[in-house]
Short mmCIF file of N, CA and C in Angstrom, two decimals:
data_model
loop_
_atom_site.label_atom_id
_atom_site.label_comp_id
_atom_site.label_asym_id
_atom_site.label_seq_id
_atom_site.Cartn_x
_atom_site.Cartn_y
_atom_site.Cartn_z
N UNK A 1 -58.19 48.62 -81.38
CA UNK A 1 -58.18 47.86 -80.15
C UNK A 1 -57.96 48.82 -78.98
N UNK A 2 -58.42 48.53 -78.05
CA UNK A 2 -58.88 49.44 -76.75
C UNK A 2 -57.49 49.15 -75.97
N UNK A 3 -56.90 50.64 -76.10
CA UNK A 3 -55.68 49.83 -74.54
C UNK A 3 -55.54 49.86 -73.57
N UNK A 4 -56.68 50.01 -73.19
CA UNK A 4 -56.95 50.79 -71.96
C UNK A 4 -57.22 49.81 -71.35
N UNK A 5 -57.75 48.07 -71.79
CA UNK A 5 -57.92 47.12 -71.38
C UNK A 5 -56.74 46.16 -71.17
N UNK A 6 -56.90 45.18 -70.35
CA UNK A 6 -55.94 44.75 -69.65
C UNK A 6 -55.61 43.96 -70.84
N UNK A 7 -54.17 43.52 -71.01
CA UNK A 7 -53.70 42.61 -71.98
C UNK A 7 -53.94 41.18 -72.20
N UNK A 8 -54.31 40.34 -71.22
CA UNK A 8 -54.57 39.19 -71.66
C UNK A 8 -56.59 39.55 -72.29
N UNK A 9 -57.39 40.21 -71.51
CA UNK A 9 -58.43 40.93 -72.16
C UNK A 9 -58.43 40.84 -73.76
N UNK A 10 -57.65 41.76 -74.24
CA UNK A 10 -57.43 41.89 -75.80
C UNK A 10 -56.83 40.67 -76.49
N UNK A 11 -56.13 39.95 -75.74
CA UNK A 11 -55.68 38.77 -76.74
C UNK A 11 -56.62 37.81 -76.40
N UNK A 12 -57.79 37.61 -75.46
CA UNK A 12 -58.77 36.64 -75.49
C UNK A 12 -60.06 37.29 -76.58
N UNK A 13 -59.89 38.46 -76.27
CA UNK A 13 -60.94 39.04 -77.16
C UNK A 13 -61.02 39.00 -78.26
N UNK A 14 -60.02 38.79 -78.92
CA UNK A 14 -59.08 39.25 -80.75
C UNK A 14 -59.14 37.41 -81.28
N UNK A 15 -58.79 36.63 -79.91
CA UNK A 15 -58.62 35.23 -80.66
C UNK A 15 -60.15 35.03 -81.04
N UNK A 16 -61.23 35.42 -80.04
CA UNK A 16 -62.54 35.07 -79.64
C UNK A 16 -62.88 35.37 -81.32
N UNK A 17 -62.96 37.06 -81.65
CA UNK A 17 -63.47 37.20 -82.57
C UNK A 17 -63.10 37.00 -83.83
N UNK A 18 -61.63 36.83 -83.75
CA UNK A 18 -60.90 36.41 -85.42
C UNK A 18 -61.22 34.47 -85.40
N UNK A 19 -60.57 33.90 -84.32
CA UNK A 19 -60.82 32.61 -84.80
C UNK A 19 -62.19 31.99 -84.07
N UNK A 20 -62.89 32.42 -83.39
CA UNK A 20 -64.38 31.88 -82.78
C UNK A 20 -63.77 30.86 -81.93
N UNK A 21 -62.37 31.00 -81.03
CA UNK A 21 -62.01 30.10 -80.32
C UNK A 21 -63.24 30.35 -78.55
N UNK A 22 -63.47 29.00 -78.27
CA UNK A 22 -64.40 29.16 -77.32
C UNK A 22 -63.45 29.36 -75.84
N UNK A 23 -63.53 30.10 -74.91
CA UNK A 23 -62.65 30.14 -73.32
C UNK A 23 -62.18 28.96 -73.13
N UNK A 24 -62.84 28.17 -73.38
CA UNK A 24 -62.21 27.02 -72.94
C UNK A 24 -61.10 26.82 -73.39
N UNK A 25 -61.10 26.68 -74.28
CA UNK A 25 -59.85 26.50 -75.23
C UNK A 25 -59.14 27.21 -75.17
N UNK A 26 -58.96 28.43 -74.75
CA UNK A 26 -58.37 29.73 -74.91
C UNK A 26 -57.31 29.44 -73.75
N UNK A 27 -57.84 29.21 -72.53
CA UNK A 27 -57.63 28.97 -71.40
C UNK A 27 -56.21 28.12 -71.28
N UNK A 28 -56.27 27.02 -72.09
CA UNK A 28 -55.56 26.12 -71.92
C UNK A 28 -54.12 26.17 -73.25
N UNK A 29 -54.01 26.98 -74.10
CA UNK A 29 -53.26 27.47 -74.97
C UNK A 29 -52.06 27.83 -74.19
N UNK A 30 -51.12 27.35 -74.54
CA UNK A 30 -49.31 27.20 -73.93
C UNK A 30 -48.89 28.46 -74.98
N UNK A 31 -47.23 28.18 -74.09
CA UNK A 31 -46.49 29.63 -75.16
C UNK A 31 -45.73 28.81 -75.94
N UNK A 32 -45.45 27.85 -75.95
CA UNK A 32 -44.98 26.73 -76.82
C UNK A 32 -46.03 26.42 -78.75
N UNK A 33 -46.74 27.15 -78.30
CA UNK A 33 -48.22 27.49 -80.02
C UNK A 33 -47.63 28.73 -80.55
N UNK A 34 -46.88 29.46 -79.89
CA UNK A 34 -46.49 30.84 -80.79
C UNK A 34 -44.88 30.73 -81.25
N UNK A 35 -44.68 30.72 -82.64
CA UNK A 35 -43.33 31.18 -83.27
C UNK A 35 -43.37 31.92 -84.11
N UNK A 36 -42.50 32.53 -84.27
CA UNK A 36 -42.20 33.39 -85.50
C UNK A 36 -41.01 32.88 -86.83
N UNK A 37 -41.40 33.32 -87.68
CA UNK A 37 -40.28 32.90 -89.08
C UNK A 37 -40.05 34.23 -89.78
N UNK A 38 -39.33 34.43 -90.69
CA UNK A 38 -39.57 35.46 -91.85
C UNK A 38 -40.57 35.76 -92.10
N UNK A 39 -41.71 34.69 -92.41
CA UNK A 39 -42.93 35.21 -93.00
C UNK A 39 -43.65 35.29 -92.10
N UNK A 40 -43.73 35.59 -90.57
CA UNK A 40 -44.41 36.01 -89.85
C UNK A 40 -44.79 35.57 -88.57
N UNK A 41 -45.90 35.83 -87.71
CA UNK A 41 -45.86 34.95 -86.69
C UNK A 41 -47.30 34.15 -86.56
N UNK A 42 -47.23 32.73 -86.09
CA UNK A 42 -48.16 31.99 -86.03
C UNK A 42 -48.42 31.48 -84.49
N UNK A 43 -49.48 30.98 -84.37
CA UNK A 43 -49.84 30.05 -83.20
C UNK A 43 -50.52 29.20 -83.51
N UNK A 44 -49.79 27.83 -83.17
CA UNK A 44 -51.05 26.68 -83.57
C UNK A 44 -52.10 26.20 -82.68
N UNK A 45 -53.03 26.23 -82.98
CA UNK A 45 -53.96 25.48 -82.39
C UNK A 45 -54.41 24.41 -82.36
N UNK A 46 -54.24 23.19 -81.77
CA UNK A 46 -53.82 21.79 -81.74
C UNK A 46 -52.79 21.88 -82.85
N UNK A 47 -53.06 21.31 -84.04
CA UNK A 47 -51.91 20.65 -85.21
C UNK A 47 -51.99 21.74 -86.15
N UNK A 48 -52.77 22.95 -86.39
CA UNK A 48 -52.70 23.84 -87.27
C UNK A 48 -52.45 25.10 -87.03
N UNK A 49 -51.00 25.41 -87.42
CA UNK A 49 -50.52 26.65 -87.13
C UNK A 49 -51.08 27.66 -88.29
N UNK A 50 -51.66 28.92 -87.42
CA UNK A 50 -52.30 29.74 -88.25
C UNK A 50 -51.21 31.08 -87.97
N UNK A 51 -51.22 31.89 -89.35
CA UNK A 51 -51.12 33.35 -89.20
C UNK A 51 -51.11 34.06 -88.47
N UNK A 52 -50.70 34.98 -87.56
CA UNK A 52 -51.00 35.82 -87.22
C UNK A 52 -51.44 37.43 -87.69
N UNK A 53 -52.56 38.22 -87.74
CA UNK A 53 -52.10 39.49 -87.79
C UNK A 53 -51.23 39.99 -86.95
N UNK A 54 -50.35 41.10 -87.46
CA UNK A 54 -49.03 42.04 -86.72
C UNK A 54 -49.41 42.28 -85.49
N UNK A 55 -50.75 42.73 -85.18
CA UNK A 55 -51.22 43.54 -84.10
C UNK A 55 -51.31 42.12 -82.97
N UNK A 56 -51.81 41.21 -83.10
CA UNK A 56 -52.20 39.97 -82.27
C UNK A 56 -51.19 39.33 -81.97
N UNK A 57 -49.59 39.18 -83.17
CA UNK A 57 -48.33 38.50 -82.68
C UNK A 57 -47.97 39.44 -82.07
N UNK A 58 -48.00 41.00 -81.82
CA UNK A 58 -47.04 41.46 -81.11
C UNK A 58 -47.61 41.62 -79.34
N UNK A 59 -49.54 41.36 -79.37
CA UNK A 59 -49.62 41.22 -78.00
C UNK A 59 -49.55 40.31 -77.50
N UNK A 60 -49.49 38.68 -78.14
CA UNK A 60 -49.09 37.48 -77.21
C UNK A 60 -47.39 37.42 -77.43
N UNK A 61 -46.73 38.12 -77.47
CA UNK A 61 -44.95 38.23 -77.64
C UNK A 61 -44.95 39.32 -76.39
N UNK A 62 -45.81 39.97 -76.19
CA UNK A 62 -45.66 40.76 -74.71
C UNK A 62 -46.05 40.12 -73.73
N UNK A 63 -47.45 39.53 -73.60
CA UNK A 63 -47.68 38.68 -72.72
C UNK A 63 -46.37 37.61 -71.89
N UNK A 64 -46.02 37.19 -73.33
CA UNK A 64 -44.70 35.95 -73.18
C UNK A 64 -43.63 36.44 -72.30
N UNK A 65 -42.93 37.66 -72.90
CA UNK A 65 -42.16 38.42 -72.04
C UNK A 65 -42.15 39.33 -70.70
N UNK A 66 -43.68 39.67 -70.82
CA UNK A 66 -43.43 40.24 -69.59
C UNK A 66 -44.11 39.91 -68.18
N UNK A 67 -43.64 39.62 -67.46
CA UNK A 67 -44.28 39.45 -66.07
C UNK A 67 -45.48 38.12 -65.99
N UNK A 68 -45.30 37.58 -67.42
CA UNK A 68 -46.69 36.50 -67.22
C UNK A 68 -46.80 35.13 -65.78
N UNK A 69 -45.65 34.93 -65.14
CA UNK A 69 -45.58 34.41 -64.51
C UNK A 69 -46.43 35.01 -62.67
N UNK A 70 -47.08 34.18 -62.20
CA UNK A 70 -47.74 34.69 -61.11
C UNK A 70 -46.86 33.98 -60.08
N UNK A 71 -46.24 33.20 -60.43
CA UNK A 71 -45.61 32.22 -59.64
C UNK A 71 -44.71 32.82 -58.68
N UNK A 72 -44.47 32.71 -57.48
CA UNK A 72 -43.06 33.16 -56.59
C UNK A 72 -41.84 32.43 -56.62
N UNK A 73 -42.42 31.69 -56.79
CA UNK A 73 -40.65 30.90 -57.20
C UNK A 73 -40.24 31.05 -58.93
N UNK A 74 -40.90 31.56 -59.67
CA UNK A 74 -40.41 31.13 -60.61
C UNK A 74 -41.35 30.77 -61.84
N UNK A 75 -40.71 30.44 -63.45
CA UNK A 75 -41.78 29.67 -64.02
C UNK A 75 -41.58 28.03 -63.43
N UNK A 76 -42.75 27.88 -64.05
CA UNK A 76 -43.44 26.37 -63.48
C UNK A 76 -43.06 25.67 -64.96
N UNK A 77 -42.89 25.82 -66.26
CA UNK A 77 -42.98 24.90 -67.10
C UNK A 77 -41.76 24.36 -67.34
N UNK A 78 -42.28 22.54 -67.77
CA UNK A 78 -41.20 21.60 -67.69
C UNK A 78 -41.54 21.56 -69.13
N UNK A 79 -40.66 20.35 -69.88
CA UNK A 79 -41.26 19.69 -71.45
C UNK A 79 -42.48 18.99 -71.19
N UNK A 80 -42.95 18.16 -70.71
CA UNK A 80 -44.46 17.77 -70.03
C UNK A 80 -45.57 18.96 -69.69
N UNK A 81 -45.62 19.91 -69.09
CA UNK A 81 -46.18 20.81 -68.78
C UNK A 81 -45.65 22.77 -69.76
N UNK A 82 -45.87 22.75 -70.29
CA UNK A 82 -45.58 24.03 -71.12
C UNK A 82 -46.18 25.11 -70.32
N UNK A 83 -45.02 26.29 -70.38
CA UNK A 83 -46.19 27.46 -69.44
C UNK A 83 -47.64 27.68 -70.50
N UNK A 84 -48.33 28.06 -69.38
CA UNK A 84 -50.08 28.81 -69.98
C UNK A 84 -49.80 29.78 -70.79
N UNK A 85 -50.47 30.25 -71.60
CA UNK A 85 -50.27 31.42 -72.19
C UNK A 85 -50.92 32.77 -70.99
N UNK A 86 -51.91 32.11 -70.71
CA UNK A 86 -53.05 33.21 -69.40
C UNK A 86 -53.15 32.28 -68.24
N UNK A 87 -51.82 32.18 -67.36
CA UNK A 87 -51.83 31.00 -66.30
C UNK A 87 -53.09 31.89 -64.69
N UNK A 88 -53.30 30.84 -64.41
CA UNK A 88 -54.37 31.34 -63.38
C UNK A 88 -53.33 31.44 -62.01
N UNK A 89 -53.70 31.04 -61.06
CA UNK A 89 -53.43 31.01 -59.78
C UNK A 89 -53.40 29.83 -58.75
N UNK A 90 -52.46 29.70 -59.14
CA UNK A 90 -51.26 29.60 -59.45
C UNK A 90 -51.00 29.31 -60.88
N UNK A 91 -49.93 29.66 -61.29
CA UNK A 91 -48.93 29.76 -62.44
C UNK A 91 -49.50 28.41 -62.86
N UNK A 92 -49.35 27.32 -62.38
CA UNK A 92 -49.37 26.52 -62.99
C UNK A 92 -50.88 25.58 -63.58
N UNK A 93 -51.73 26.70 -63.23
CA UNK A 93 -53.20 26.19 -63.14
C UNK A 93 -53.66 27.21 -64.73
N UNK A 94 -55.11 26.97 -65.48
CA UNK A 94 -55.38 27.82 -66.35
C UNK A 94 -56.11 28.63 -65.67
N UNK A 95 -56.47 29.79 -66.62
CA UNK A 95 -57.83 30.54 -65.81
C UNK A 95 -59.08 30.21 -66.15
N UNK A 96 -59.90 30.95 -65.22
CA UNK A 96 -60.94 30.40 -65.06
C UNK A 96 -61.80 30.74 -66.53
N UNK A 97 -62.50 30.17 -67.17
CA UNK A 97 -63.13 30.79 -68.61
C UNK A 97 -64.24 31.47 -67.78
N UNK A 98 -65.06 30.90 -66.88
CA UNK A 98 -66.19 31.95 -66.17
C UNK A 98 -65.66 33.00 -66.07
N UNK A 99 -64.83 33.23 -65.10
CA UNK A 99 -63.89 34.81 -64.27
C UNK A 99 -63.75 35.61 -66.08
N UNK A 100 -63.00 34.77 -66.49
CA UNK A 100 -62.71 35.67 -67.87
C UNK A 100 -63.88 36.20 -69.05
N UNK A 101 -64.90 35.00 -68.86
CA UNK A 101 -66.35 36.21 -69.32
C UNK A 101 -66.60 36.73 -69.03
N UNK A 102 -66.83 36.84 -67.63
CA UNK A 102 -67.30 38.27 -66.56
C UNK A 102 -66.62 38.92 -66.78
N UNK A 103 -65.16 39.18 -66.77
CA UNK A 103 -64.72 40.09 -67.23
C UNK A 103 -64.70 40.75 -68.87
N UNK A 104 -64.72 40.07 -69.70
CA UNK A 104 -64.87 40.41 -71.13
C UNK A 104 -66.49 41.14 -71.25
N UNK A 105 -67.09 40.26 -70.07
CA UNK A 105 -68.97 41.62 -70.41
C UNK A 105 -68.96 42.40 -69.30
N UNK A 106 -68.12 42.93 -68.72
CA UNK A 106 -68.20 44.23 -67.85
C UNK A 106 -67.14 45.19 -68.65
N UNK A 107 -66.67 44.58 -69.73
CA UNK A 107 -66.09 45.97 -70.62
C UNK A 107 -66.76 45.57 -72.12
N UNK A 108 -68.05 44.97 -72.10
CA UNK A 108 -68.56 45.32 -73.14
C UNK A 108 -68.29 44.64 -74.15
N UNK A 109 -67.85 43.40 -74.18
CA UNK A 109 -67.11 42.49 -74.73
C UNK A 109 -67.74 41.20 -74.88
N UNK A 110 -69.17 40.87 -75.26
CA UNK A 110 -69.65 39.56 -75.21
C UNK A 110 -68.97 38.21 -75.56
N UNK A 111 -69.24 37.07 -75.34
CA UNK A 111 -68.04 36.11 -76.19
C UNK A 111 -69.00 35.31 -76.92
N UNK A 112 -70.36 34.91 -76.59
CA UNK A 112 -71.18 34.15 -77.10
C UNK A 112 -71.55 34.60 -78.75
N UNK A 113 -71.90 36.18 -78.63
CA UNK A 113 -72.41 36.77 -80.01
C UNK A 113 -70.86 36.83 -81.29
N UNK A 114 -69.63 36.78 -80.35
CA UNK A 114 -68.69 37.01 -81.33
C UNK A 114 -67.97 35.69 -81.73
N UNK A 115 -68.28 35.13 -81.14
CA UNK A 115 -67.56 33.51 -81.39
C UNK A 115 -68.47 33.14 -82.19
N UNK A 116 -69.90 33.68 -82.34
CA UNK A 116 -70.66 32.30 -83.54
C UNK A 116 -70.70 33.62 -84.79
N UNK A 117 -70.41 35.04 -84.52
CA UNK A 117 -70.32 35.75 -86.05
C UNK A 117 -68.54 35.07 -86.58
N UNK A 118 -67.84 35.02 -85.33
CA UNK A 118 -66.89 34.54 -86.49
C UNK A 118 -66.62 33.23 -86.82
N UNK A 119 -67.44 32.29 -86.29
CA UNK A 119 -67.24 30.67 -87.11
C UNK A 119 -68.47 31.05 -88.26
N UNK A 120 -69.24 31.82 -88.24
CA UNK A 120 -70.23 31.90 -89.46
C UNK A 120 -69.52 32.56 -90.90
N UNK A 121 -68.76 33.67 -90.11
CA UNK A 121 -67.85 34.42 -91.36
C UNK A 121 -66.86 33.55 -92.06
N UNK A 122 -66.15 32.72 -91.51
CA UNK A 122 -65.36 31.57 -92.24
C UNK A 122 -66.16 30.04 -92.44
N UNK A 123 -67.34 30.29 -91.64
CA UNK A 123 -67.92 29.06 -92.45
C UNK A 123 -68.42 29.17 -94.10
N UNK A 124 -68.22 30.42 -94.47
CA UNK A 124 -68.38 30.66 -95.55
C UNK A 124 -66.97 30.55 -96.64
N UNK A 125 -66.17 30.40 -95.91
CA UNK A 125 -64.65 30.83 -96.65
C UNK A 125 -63.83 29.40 -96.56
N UNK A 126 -64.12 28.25 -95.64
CA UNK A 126 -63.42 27.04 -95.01
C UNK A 126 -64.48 25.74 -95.03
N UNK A 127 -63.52 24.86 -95.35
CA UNK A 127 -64.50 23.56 -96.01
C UNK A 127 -65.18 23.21 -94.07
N UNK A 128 -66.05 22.43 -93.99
CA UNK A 128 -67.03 22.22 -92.50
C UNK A 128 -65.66 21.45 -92.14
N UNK A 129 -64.67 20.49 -92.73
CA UNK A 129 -64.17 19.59 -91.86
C UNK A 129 -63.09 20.53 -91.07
N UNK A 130 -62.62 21.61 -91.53
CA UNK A 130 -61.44 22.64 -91.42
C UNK A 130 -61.98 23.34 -89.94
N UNK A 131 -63.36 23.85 -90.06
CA UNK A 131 -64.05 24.15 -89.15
C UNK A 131 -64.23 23.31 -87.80
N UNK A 132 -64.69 21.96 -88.29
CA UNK A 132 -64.78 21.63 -87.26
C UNK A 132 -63.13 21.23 -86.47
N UNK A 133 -62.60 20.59 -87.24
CA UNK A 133 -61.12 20.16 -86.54
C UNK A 133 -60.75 21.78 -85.80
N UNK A 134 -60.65 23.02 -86.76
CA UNK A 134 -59.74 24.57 -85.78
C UNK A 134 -60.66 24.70 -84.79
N UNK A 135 -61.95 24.46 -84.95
CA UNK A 135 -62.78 25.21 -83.88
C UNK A 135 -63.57 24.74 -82.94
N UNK A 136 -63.55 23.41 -83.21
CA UNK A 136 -63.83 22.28 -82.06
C UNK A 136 -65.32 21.87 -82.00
N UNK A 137 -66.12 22.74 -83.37
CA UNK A 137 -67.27 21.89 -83.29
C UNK A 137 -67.87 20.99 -83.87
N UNK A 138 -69.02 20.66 -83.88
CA UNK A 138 -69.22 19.00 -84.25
C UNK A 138 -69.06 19.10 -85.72
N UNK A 139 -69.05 18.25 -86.48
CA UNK A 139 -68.87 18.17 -87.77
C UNK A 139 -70.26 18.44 -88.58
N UNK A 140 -71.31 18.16 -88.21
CA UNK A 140 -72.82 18.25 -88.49
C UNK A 140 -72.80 20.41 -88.11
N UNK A 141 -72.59 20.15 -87.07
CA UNK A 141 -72.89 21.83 -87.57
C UNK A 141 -72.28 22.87 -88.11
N UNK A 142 -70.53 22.40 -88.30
CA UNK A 142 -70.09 23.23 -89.21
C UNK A 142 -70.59 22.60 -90.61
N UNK A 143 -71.19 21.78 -91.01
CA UNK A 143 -71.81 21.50 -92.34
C UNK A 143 -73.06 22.18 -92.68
N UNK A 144 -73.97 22.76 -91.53
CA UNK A 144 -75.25 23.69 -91.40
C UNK A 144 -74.32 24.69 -91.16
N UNK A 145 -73.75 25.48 -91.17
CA UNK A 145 -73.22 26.62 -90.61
C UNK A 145 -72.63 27.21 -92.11
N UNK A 146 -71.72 26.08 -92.88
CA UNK A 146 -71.74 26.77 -94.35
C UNK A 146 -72.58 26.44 -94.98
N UNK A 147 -73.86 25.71 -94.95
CA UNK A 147 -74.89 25.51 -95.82
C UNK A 147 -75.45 26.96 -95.62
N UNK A 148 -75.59 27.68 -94.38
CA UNK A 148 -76.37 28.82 -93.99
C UNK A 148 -75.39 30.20 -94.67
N UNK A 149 -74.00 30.09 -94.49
CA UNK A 149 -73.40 30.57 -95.15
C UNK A 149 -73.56 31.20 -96.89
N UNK A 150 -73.09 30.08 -97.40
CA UNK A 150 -73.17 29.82 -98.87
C UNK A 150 -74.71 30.18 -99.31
N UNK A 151 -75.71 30.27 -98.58
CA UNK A 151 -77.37 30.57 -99.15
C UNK A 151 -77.22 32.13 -99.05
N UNK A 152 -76.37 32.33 -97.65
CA UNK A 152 -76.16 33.63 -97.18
C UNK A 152 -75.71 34.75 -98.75
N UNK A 153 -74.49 33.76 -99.10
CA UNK A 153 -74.05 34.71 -100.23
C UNK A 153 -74.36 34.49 -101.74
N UNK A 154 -74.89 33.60 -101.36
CA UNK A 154 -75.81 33.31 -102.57
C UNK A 154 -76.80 34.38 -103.00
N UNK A 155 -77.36 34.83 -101.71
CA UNK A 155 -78.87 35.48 -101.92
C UNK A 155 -77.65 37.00 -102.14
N UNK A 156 -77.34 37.50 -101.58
CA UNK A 156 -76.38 38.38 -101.93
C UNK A 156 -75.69 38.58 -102.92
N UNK A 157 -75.36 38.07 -104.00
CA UNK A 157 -74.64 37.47 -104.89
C UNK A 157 -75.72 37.56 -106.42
N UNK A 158 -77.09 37.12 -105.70
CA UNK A 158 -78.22 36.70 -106.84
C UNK A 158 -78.96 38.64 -106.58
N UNK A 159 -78.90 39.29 -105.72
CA UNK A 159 -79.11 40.97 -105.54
C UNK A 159 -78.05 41.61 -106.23
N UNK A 160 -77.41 40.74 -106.30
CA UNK A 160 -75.87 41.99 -106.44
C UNK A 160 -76.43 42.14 -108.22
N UNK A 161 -76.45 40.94 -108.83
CA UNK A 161 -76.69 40.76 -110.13
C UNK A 161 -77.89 41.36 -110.81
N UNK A 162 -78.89 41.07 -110.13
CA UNK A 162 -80.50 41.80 -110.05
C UNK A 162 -80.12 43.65 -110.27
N UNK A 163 -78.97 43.82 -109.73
CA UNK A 163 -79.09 45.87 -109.72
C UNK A 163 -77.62 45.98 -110.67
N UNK A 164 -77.52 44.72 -111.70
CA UNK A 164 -76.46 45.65 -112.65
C UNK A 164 -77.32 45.62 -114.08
#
């Protein structure tokens, strides 16, 4: 991971390509989704708290702590309103998902090509309904998405066998 890039950058980038979460969604993610236990740290996304890798809990645990607030008075979050994880401008607004693509493809960072390699890579690994509920798309195309999958490793699978 590049550190040379700004920090909320890398944690939109890392969710983009590990979970195929779309800006939108990204955008609107509270700090109230991230805890930690013994066995590690998670963030849920709506009702399903996922895993974290080490490297991804320890940059939204910096975000959290340091300076994330834009606000002059202060944080803004009540129990009704949870702070942003990437609050816009004001604190209490999200950011913009446009502003934040432009920025993710002026360092080389597409979101379109990496959000559909990684709902394709676990559409192979996660039943379509799992898909569609974490990742917000329709239920019909995460059902084409591991049909395309599963042929994917099929044909791979039926080569692999062909050269032993």
């Amino acid at each position: 991971m590049d550190a040379s890039l700004p920090l909320e950058l890398r944690i939109v980038g890392v969710l983009i390509r590990l979970y195929g979460l779309p800006l939108i969604r990204i955008v609107h993610l509270t700090t109230d989704g991230f805890h930690q236990d013994e066995r590690g740290a998670y963030f849920t996304f709506d009702k399903n708290p996922v895993l974290l890798p080490p490297t991804l809990a320890r940059l939204i645990e910096q975000q959290i702590t340091t300076g994330r607030s834009r606000a002059a008075l202060g944080p803004l979050a009540t129990s009704e309103h949870p702070e942003l994880l990437l609050p816009g401008q004001p604190a209490s607004r999200p950011r913009s998902p446009e502003v934040l693509s432009g920025q993710l493809m002026r360092h080389g960072l597409p979101t379109i090509a990496a959000r559909n390699t990684a709902l394709f890579g676990m559409a192979g690994e996660l039943p379509p309904i799992i898909i569609s509920d974490l990742f917000g798309v329709h239920r019909n195309t995460a059902t084409q998405w591991a049909s395309l999958a599963q042929d994917s490793w099929a044909g791979y699978l039926a080569a692999l066998r062909a050269t032993e």
